[in-house]
Short mmCIF file of C-alpha atoms in Angstrom, two decimals:
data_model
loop_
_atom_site.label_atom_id
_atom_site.label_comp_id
_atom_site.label_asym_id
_atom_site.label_seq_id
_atom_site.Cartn_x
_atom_site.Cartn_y
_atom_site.Cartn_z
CA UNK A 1 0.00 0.00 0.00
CA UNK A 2 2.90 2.52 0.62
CA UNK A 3 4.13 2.05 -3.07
CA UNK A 4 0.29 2.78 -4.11
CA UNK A 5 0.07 5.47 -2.36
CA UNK A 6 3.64 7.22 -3.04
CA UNK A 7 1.94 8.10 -6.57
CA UNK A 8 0.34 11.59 -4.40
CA UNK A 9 3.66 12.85 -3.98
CA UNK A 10 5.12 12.26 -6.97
CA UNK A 11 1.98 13.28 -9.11
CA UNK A 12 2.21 16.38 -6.85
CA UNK A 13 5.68 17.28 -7.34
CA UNK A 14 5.30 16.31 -11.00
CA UNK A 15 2.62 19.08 -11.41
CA UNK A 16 4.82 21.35 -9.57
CA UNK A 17 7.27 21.02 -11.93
CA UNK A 18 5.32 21.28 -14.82
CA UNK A 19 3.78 24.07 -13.88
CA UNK A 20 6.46 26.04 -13.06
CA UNK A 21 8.47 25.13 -16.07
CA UNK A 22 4.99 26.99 -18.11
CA UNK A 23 5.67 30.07 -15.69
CA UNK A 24 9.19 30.50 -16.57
CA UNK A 25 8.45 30.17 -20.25
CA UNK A 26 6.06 33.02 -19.94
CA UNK A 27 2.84 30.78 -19.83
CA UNK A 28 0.26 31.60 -16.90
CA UNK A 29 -1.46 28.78 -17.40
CA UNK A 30 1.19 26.78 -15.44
CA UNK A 31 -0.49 28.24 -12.48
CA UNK A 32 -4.08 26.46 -13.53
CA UNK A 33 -1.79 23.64 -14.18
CA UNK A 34 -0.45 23.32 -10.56
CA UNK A 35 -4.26 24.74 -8.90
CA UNK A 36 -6.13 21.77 -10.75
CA UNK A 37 -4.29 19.07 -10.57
CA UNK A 38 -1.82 19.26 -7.65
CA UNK A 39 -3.76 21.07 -5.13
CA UNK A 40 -6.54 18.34 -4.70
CA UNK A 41 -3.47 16.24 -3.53
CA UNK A 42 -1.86 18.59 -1.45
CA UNK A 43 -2.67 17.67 1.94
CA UNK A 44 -2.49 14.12 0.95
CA UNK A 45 1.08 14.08 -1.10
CA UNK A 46 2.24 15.79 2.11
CA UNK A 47 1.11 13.38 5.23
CA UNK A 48 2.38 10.30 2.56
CA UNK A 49 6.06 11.97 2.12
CA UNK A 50 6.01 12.24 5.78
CA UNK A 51 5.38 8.29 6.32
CA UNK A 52 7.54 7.83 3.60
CA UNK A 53 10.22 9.00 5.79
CA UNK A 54 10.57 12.75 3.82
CA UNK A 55 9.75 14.59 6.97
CA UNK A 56 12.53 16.86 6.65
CA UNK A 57 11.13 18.20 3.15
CA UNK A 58 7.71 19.24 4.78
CA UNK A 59 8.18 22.52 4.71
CA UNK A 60 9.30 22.63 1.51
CA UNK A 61 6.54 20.97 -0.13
CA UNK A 62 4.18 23.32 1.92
CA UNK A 63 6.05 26.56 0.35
CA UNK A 64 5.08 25.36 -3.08
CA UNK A 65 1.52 26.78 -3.34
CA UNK A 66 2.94 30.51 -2.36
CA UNK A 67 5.81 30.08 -4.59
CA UNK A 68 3.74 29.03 -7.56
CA UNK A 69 1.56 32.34 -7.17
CA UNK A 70 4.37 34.68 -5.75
CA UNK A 71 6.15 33.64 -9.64
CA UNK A 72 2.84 33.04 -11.36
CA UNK A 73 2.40 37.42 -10.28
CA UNK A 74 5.94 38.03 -11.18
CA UNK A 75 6.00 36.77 -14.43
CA UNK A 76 2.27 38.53 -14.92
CA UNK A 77 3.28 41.28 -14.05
CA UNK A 78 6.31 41.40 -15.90
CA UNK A 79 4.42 40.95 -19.05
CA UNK A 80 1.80 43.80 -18.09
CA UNK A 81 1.50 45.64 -21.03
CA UNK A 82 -1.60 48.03 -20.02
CA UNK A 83 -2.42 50.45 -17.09
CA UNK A 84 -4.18 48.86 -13.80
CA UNK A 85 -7.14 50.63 -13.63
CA UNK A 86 -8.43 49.16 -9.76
CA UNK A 87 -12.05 48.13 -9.74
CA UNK A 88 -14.68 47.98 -6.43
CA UNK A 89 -13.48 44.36 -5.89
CA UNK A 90 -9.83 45.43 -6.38
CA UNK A 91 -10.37 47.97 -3.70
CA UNK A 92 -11.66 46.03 -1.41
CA UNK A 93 -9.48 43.29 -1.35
CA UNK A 94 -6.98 46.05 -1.51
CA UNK A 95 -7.94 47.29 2.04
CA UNK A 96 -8.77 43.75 3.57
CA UNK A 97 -5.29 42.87 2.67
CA UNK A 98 -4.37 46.24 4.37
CA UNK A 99 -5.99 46.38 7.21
CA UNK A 100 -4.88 42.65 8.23
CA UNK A 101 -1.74 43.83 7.90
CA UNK A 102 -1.65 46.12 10.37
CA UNK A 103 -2.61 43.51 12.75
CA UNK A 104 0.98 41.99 12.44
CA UNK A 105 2.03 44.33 14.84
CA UNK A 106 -0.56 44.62 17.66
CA UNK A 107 -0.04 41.88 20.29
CA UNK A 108 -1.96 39.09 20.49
CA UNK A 109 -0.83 36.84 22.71
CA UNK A 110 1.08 35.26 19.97
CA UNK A 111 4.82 35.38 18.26
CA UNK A 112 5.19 37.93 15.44
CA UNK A 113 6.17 34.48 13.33
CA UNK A 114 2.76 32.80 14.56
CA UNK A 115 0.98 36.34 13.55
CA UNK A 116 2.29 36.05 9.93
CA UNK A 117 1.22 32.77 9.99
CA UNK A 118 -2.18 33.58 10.52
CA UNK A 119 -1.74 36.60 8.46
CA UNK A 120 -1.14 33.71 5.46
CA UNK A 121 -4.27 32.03 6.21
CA UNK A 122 -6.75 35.06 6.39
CA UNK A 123 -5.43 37.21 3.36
CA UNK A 124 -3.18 35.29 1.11
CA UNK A 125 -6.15 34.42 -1.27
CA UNK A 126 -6.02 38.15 -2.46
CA UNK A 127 -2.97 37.88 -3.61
CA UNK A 128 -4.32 34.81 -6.09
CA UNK A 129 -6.84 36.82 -6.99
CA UNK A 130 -4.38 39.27 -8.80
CA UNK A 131 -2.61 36.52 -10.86
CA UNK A 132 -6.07 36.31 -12.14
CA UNK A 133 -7.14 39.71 -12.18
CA UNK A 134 -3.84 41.14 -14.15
CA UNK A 135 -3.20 37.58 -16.42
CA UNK A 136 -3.42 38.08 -20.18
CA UNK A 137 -7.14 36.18 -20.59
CA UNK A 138 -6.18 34.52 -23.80
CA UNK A 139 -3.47 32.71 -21.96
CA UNK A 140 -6.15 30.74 -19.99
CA UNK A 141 -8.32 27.95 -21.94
CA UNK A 142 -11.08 28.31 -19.81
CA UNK A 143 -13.14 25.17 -21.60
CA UNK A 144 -9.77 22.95 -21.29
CA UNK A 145 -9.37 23.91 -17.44
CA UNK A 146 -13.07 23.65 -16.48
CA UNK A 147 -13.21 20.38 -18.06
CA UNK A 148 -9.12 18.82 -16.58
CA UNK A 149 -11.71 19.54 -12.79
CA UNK A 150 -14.52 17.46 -14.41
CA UNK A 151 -11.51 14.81 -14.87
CA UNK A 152 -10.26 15.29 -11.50
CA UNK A 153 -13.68 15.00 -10.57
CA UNK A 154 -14.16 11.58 -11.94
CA UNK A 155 -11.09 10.27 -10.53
CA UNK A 156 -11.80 11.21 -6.59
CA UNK A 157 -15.67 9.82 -7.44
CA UNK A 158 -14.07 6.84 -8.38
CA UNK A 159 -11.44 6.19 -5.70
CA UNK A 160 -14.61 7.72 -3.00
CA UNK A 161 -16.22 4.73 -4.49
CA UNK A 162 -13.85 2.38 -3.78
CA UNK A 163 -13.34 3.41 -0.26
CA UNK A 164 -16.93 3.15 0.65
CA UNK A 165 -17.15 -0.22 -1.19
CA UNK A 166 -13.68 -1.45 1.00
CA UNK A 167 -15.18 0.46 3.96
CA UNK A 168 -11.60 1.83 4.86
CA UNK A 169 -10.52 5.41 4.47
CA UNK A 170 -7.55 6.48 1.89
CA UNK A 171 -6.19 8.62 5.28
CA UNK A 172 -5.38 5.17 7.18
CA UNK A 173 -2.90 4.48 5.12
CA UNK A 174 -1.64 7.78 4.04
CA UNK A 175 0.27 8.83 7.54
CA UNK A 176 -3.06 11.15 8.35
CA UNK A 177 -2.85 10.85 11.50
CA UNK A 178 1.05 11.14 12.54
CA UNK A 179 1.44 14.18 10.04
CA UNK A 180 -1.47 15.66 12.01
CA UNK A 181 -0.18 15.50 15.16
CA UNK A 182 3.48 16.38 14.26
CA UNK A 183 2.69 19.59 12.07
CA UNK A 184 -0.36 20.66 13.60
CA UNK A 185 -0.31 19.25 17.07
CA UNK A 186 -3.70 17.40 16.54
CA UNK A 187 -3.82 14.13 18.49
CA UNK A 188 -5.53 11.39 16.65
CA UNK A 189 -9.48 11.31 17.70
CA UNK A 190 -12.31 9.55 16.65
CA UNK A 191 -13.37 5.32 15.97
CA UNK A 192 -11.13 5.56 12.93
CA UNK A 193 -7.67 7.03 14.29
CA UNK A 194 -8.01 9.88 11.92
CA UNK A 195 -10.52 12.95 13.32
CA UNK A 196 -14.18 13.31 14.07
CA UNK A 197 -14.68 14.75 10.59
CA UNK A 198 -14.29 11.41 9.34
CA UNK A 199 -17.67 9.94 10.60
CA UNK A 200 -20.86 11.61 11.79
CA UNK A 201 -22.04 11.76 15.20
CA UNK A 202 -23.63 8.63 15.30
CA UNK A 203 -20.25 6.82 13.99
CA UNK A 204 -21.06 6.47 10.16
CA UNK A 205 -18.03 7.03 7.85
CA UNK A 206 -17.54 10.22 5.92
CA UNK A 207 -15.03 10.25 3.14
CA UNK A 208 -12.30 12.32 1.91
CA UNK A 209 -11.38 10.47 -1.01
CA UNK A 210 -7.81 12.34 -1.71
CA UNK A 211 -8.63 15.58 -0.13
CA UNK A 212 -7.71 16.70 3.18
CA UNK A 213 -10.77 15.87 5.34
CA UNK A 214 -14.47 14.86 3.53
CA UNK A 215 -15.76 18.94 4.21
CA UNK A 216 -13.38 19.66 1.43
CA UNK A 217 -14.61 16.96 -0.55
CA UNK A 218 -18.06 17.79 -0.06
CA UNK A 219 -17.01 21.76 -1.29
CA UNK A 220 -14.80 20.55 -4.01
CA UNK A 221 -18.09 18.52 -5.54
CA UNK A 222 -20.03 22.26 -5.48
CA UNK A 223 -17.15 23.54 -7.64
CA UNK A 224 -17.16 20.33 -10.20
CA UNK A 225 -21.10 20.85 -10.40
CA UNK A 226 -20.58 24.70 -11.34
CA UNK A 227 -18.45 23.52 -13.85
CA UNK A 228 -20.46 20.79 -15.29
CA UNK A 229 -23.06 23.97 -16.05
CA UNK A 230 -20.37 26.10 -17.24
CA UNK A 231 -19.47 23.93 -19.87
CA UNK A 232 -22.57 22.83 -20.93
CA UNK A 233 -24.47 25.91 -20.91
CA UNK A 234 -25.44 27.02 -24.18
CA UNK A 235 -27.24 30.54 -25.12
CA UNK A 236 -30.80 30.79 -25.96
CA UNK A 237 -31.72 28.77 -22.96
CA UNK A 238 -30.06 25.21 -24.24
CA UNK A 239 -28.17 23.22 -22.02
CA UNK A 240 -26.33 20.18 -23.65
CA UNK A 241 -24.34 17.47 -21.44
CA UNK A 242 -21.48 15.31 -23.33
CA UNK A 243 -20.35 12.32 -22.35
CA UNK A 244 -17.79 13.16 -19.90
CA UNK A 245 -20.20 15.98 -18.18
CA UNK A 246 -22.52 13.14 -17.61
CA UNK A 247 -19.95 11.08 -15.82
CA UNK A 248 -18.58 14.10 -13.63
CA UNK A 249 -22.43 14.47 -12.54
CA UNK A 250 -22.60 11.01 -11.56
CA UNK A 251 -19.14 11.62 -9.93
CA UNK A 252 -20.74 14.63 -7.67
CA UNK A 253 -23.25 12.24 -6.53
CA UNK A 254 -21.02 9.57 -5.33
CA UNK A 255 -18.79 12.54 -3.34
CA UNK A 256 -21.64 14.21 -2.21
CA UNK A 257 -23.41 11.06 -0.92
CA UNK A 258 -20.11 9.26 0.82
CA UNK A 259 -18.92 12.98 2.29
CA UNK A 260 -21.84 13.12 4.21
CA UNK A 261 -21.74 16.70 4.67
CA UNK A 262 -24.91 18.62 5.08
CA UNK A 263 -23.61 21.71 4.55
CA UNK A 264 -22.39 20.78 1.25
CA UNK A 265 -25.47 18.41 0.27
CA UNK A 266 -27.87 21.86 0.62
CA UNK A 267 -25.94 23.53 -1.36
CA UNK A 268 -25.65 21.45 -4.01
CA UNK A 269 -29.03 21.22 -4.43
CA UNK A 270 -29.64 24.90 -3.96
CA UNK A 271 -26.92 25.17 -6.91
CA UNK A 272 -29.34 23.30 -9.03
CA UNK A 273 -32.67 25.10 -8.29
CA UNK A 274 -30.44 28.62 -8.28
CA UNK A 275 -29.34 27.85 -12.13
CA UNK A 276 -33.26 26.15 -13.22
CA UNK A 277 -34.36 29.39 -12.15
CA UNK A 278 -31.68 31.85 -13.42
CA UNK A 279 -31.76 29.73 -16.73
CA UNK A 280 -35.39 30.26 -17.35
CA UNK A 281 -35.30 26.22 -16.73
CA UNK A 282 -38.73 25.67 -14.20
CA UNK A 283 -39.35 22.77 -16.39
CA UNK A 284 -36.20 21.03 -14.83
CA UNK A 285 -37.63 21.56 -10.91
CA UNK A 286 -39.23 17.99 -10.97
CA UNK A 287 -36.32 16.18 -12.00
CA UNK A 288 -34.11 18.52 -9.11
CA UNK A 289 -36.83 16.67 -6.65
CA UNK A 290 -36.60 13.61 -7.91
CA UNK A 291 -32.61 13.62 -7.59
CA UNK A 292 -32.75 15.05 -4.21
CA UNK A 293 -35.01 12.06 -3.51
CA UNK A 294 -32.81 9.67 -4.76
CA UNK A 295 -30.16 11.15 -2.75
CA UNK A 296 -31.83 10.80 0.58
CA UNK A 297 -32.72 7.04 -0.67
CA UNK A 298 -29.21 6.97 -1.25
CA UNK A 299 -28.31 8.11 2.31
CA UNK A 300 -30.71 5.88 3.91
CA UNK A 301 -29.28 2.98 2.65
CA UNK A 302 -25.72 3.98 3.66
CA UNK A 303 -26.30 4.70 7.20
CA UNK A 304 -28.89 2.35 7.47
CA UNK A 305 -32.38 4.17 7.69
CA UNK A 306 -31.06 6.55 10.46
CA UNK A 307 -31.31 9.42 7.83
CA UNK A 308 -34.68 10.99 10.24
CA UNK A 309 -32.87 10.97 13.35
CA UNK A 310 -29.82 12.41 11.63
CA UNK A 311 -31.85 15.62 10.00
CA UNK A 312 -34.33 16.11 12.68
CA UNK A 313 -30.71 16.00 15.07
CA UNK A 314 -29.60 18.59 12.97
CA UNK A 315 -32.31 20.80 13.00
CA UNK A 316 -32.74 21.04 16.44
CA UNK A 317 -28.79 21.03 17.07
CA UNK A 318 -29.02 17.85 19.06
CA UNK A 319 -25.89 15.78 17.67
CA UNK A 320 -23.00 16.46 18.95
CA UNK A 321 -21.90 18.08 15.74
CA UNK A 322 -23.99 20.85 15.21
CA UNK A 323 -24.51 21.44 18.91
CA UNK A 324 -20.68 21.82 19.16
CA UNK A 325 -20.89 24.53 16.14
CA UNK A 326 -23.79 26.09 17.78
CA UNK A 327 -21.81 26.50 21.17
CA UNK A 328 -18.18 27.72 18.89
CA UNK A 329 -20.40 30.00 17.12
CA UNK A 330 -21.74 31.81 20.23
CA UNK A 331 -18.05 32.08 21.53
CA UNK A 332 -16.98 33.63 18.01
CA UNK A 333 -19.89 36.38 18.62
CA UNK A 334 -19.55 37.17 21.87
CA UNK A 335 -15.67 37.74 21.82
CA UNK A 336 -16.62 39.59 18.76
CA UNK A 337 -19.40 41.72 20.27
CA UNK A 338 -16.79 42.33 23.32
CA UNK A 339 -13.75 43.31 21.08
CA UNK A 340 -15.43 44.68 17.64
CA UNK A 341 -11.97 45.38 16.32
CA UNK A 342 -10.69 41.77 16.86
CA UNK A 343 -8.44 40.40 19.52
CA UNK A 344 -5.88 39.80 16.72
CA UNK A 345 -3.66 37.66 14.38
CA UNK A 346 -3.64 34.31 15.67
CA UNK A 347 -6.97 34.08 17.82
CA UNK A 348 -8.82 31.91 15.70
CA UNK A 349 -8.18 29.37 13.29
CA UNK A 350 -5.66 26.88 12.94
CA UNK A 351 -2.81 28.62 14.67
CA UNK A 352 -4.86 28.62 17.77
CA UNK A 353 -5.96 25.35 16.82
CA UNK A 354 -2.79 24.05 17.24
CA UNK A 355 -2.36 25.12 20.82
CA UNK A 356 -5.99 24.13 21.86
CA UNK A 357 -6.94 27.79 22.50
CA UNK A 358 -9.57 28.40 19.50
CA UNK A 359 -12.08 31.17 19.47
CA UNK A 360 -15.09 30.55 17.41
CA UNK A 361 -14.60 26.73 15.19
CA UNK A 362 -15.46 26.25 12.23
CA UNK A 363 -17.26 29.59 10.47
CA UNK A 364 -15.21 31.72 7.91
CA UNK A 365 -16.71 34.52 8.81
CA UNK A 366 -16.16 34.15 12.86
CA UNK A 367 -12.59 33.40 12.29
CA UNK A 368 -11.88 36.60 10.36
CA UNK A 369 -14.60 38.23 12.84
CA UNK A 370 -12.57 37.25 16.20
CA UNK A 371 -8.94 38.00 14.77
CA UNK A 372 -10.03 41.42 12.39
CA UNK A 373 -13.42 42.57 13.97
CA UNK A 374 -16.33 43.39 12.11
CA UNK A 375 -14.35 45.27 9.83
CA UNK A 376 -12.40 42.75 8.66
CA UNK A 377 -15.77 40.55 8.16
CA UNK A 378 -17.39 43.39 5.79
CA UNK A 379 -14.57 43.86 4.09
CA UNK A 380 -14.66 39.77 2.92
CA UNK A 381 -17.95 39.21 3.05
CA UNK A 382 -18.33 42.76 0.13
CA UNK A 383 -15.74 40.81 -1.83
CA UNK A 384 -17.51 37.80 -1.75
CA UNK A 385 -20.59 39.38 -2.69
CA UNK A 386 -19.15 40.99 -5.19
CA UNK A 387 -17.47 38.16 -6.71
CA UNK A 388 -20.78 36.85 -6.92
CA UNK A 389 -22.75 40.09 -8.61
CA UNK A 390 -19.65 40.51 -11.32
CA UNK A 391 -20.91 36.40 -12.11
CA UNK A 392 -24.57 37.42 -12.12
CA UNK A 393 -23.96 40.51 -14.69
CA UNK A 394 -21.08 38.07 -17.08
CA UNK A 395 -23.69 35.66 -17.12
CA UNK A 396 -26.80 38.09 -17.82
CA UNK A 397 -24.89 40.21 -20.44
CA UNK A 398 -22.27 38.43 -21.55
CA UNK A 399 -21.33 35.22 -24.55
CA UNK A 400 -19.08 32.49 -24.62
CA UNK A 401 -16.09 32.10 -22.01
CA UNK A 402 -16.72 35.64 -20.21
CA UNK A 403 -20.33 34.07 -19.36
CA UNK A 404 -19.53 30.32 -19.11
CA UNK A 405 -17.12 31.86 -16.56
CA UNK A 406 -19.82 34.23 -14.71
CA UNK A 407 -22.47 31.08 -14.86
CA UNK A 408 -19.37 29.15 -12.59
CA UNK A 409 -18.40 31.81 -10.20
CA UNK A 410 -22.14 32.74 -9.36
CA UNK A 411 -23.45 28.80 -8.41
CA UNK A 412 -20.13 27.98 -6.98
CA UNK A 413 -19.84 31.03 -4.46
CA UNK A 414 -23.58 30.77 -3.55
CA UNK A 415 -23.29 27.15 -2.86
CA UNK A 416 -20.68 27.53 -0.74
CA UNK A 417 -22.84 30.31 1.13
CA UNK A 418 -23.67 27.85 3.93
CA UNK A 419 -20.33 25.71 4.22
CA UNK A 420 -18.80 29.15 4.75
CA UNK A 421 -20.69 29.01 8.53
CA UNK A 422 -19.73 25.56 8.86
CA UNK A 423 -15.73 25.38 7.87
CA UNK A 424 -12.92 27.56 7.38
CA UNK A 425 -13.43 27.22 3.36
CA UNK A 426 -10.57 29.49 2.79
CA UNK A 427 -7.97 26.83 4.64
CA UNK A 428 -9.40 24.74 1.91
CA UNK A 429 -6.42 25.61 -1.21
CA UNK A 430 -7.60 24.24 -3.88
CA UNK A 431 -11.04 25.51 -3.69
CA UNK A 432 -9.66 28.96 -2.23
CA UNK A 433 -6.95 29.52 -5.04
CA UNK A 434 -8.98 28.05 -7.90
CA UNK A 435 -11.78 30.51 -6.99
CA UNK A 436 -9.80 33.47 -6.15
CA UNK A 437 -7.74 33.25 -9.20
CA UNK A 438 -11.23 32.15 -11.80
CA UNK A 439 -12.45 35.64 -9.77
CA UNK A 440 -10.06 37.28 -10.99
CA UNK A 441 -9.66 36.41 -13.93
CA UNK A 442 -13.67 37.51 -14.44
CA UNK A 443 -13.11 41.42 -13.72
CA UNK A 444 -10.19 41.04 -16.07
CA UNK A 445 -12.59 39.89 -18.85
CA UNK A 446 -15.04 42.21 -17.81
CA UNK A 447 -12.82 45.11 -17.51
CA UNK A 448 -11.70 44.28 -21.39
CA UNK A 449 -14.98 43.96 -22.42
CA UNK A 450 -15.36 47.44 -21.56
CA UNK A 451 -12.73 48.99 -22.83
CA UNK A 452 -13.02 47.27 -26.40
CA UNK A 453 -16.53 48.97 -26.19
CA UNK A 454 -15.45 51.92 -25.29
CA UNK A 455 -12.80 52.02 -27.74
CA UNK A 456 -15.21 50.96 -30.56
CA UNK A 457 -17.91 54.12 -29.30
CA UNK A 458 -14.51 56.29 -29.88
CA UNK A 459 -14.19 55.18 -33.20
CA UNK A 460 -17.28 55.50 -34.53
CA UNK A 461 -17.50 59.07 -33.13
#
């Protein structure tokens, strides 16, 4: 099994490589390169280099994911051949990415290398967002990219399949569990030797497939469901699935079934009653029902007819699950409510995480709200709802890959609406970075769009 599962490392560093060779050579796609296929690995290519006995190259492998972006920017940058004229959601991450960084230097109970640590975490994804925002759009293939994740896609369906056929996680025999406890200080926990995320409170299994922890799984699937409609969205109304879209769907249904996330499973179906409206497609409402009942069949067969218990649990916040994010939650707002300009960098999250001390679990928007304040929270939560208007208006006004792309961004980010109060989503790279950078990369369309218009106005005056 160790020589099986060596292939995450060396696919990862393989991607690595590749990508950065495209960077060097002046090609920003090397950055989608490394985002799509490496990133779903990361976490996984890591904890198997450290059981491989490669413990000493952790931190190198961890530096990657910066690095690629850091040079992706550079060589952007370099090649910059117009005038950056900021936008509103330039602006705002602008002054998120400021105002954190004054928090490096008020105290917090933590080192000034633990502070930049956190810093990372909370407002690296900006910077991603400019490799998209400033990229030269003809570099990306959007229609290749979207449909490498429906690939990706397939593949973690297919291993998720296997695992809940075997009824054994990938992470048992990955080094989960030691790399957990040695880089993050997290003891093992749970019936499985892995962590409570990896079974539901009433000791079913959840899985991962090769993603860090099944949450991510679950959010991944919203992302490979935006891009099934992406791709097969056609103007006029038409809609038109191939072959390999048809597989990826099936593929979202496997993940979304075996990850056992509710957060996710909501907004996956939300996703799909968002676009029949948005699309004009009412007609398609009765076949969204009948999936989502096949899905709960599906569910009660897996955990064995408990499904009732398990909602009507949830609802009323009696497993210990949700009642544990209820009781984080009211933590997160009352530290908030008592310091409304945060109690700093390093408060929340997974730096406190790792030394047991953390203020408000698993909510985005807490995490940001204990460390930055309110401030800090309406600063992100404008860019992500700004993110999400700039998809509304590509995919309203727009053609081809400018709307394709809107059509993506828009489900994706309002799927993810509720698994934002549920999980740190932005600790989750590939889905942070592949958003960020996609966001990006939509103003920068956008922004052209207007200019060739304006330019053409000029010309016929």
């Amino acid at each position: 099994m160790e020589l099986l599962v060596a292939i995450f490392p060396f696919f990862f560093a393989s991607a690595f490589v590749a990508g950065l060779r495209q960077l060097l050579r002046g090609n920003a796609a090397g950055l989608m390169a490394f985002i799509v296929f490496a990133l779903p690995l990361y976490f996984t290519s890591l904890s198997v280099s450290y059981m491989l006995g490669l413990g000493t190259y952790i931190p190198v492998l961890q530096a990657t994911k910066e690095l690629m972006v850091v040079v992706a920017l550079a060589v952007i940058v370099w090649q910059l051949n117009r005038r950056f004229k900021p936008t509103t959601t330039d602006w705002i991450l602008i002054l998120y990415v400021a105002y954190a960084a004054l928090y490096l230097f008020v105290p917090s109970g933590f080192s000034f290398k633990e502070r930049l640590l956190a810093f990372k975490g909370l407002a690296f994804f900006p910077v991603v967002y400019f490799a998209g925002r400033l990229v030269d759009p003809g570099q990306i293939n959007l229609r290749k990219w979207l449909s490498y994740i429906c690939v990706v896609t397939i593949v973690a369906g297919a291993l998720v399949a296997y695992e809940a056929l075997s009824g054994e996680h990938l992470q048992q025999h990955t080094g989960y569990a030691d790399y957990n406890l040695n880089f993050f200080n997290m003891e093992p926990a749970g019936n499985f030797g892995l962590t409570w995320t990896f079974e539901t409170g009433s000791g079913h299994k959840r899985f991962a497939s090769f993603y860090s922890m099944p949450l991510e799984h679950a959010a991944a699937t919203l992302i490979s469901a935006s891009a099934i409609f992406a791709l097969s969205y056609k103007r006029l109304g038409r809609f038109r699935l191939s072959p390999l879209l048809i597989v990826t769907a099936l593929a979202t249904l496997l993940s979304i079934a075996f990850a056992l996330s509710r957060a996710s499973f909501v907004g996956y179906f939300i996703m799909l009653y968002v676009y029949a409206f948005a699309a004009g497609k009412r007609s398609w409402l009765m076949g969204i029902n009948a999936m989502i009942g096949v899905g709960v069949l599906a569910w009660m067969v897996w955990i064995k007819g408990d499904i009732l218990g398990w909602v009507l649990e949830t609802i009323q916040f009696a497993d210990t699950s949700s009642m544990s994010h209820l009781l984080e939650w009211i933590d997160g707002i009352q530290a908030m409510i008592a310091n409304p300009f945060g109690l700093g960098l390093g408060t929340s999250g997974r730096v406190s995480g790792a030394f047991g001390e953390n203020i408000g679990g698993e909510n985005q928007l807490i995490i940001i709200g204990v460390q930055l304040g309110f401030v800090g929270v309406a600063l992100y939560a404008a860019a992500y709802v700004t993110v999400i208007w700039n998809g509304i208006l590509a995919f309203r006004n727009s053609n081809g890959k400018e709307a394709r792309l809107g059509l993506m961004l828009f489900l994706s980010r309002v799927g993810l609406i509720i698994p934002l109060f549920t999980s740190e989503v932005e600790s989750y790279i590939y889905i942070s970075y592949l958003l960020w950078f996609l966001s990006g990369l939509l103003v920068n369309m956008q922004v052209k769009t207007k200019r060739v218009h304006a330019e053409a106005i000029a010309v016929g005056y």
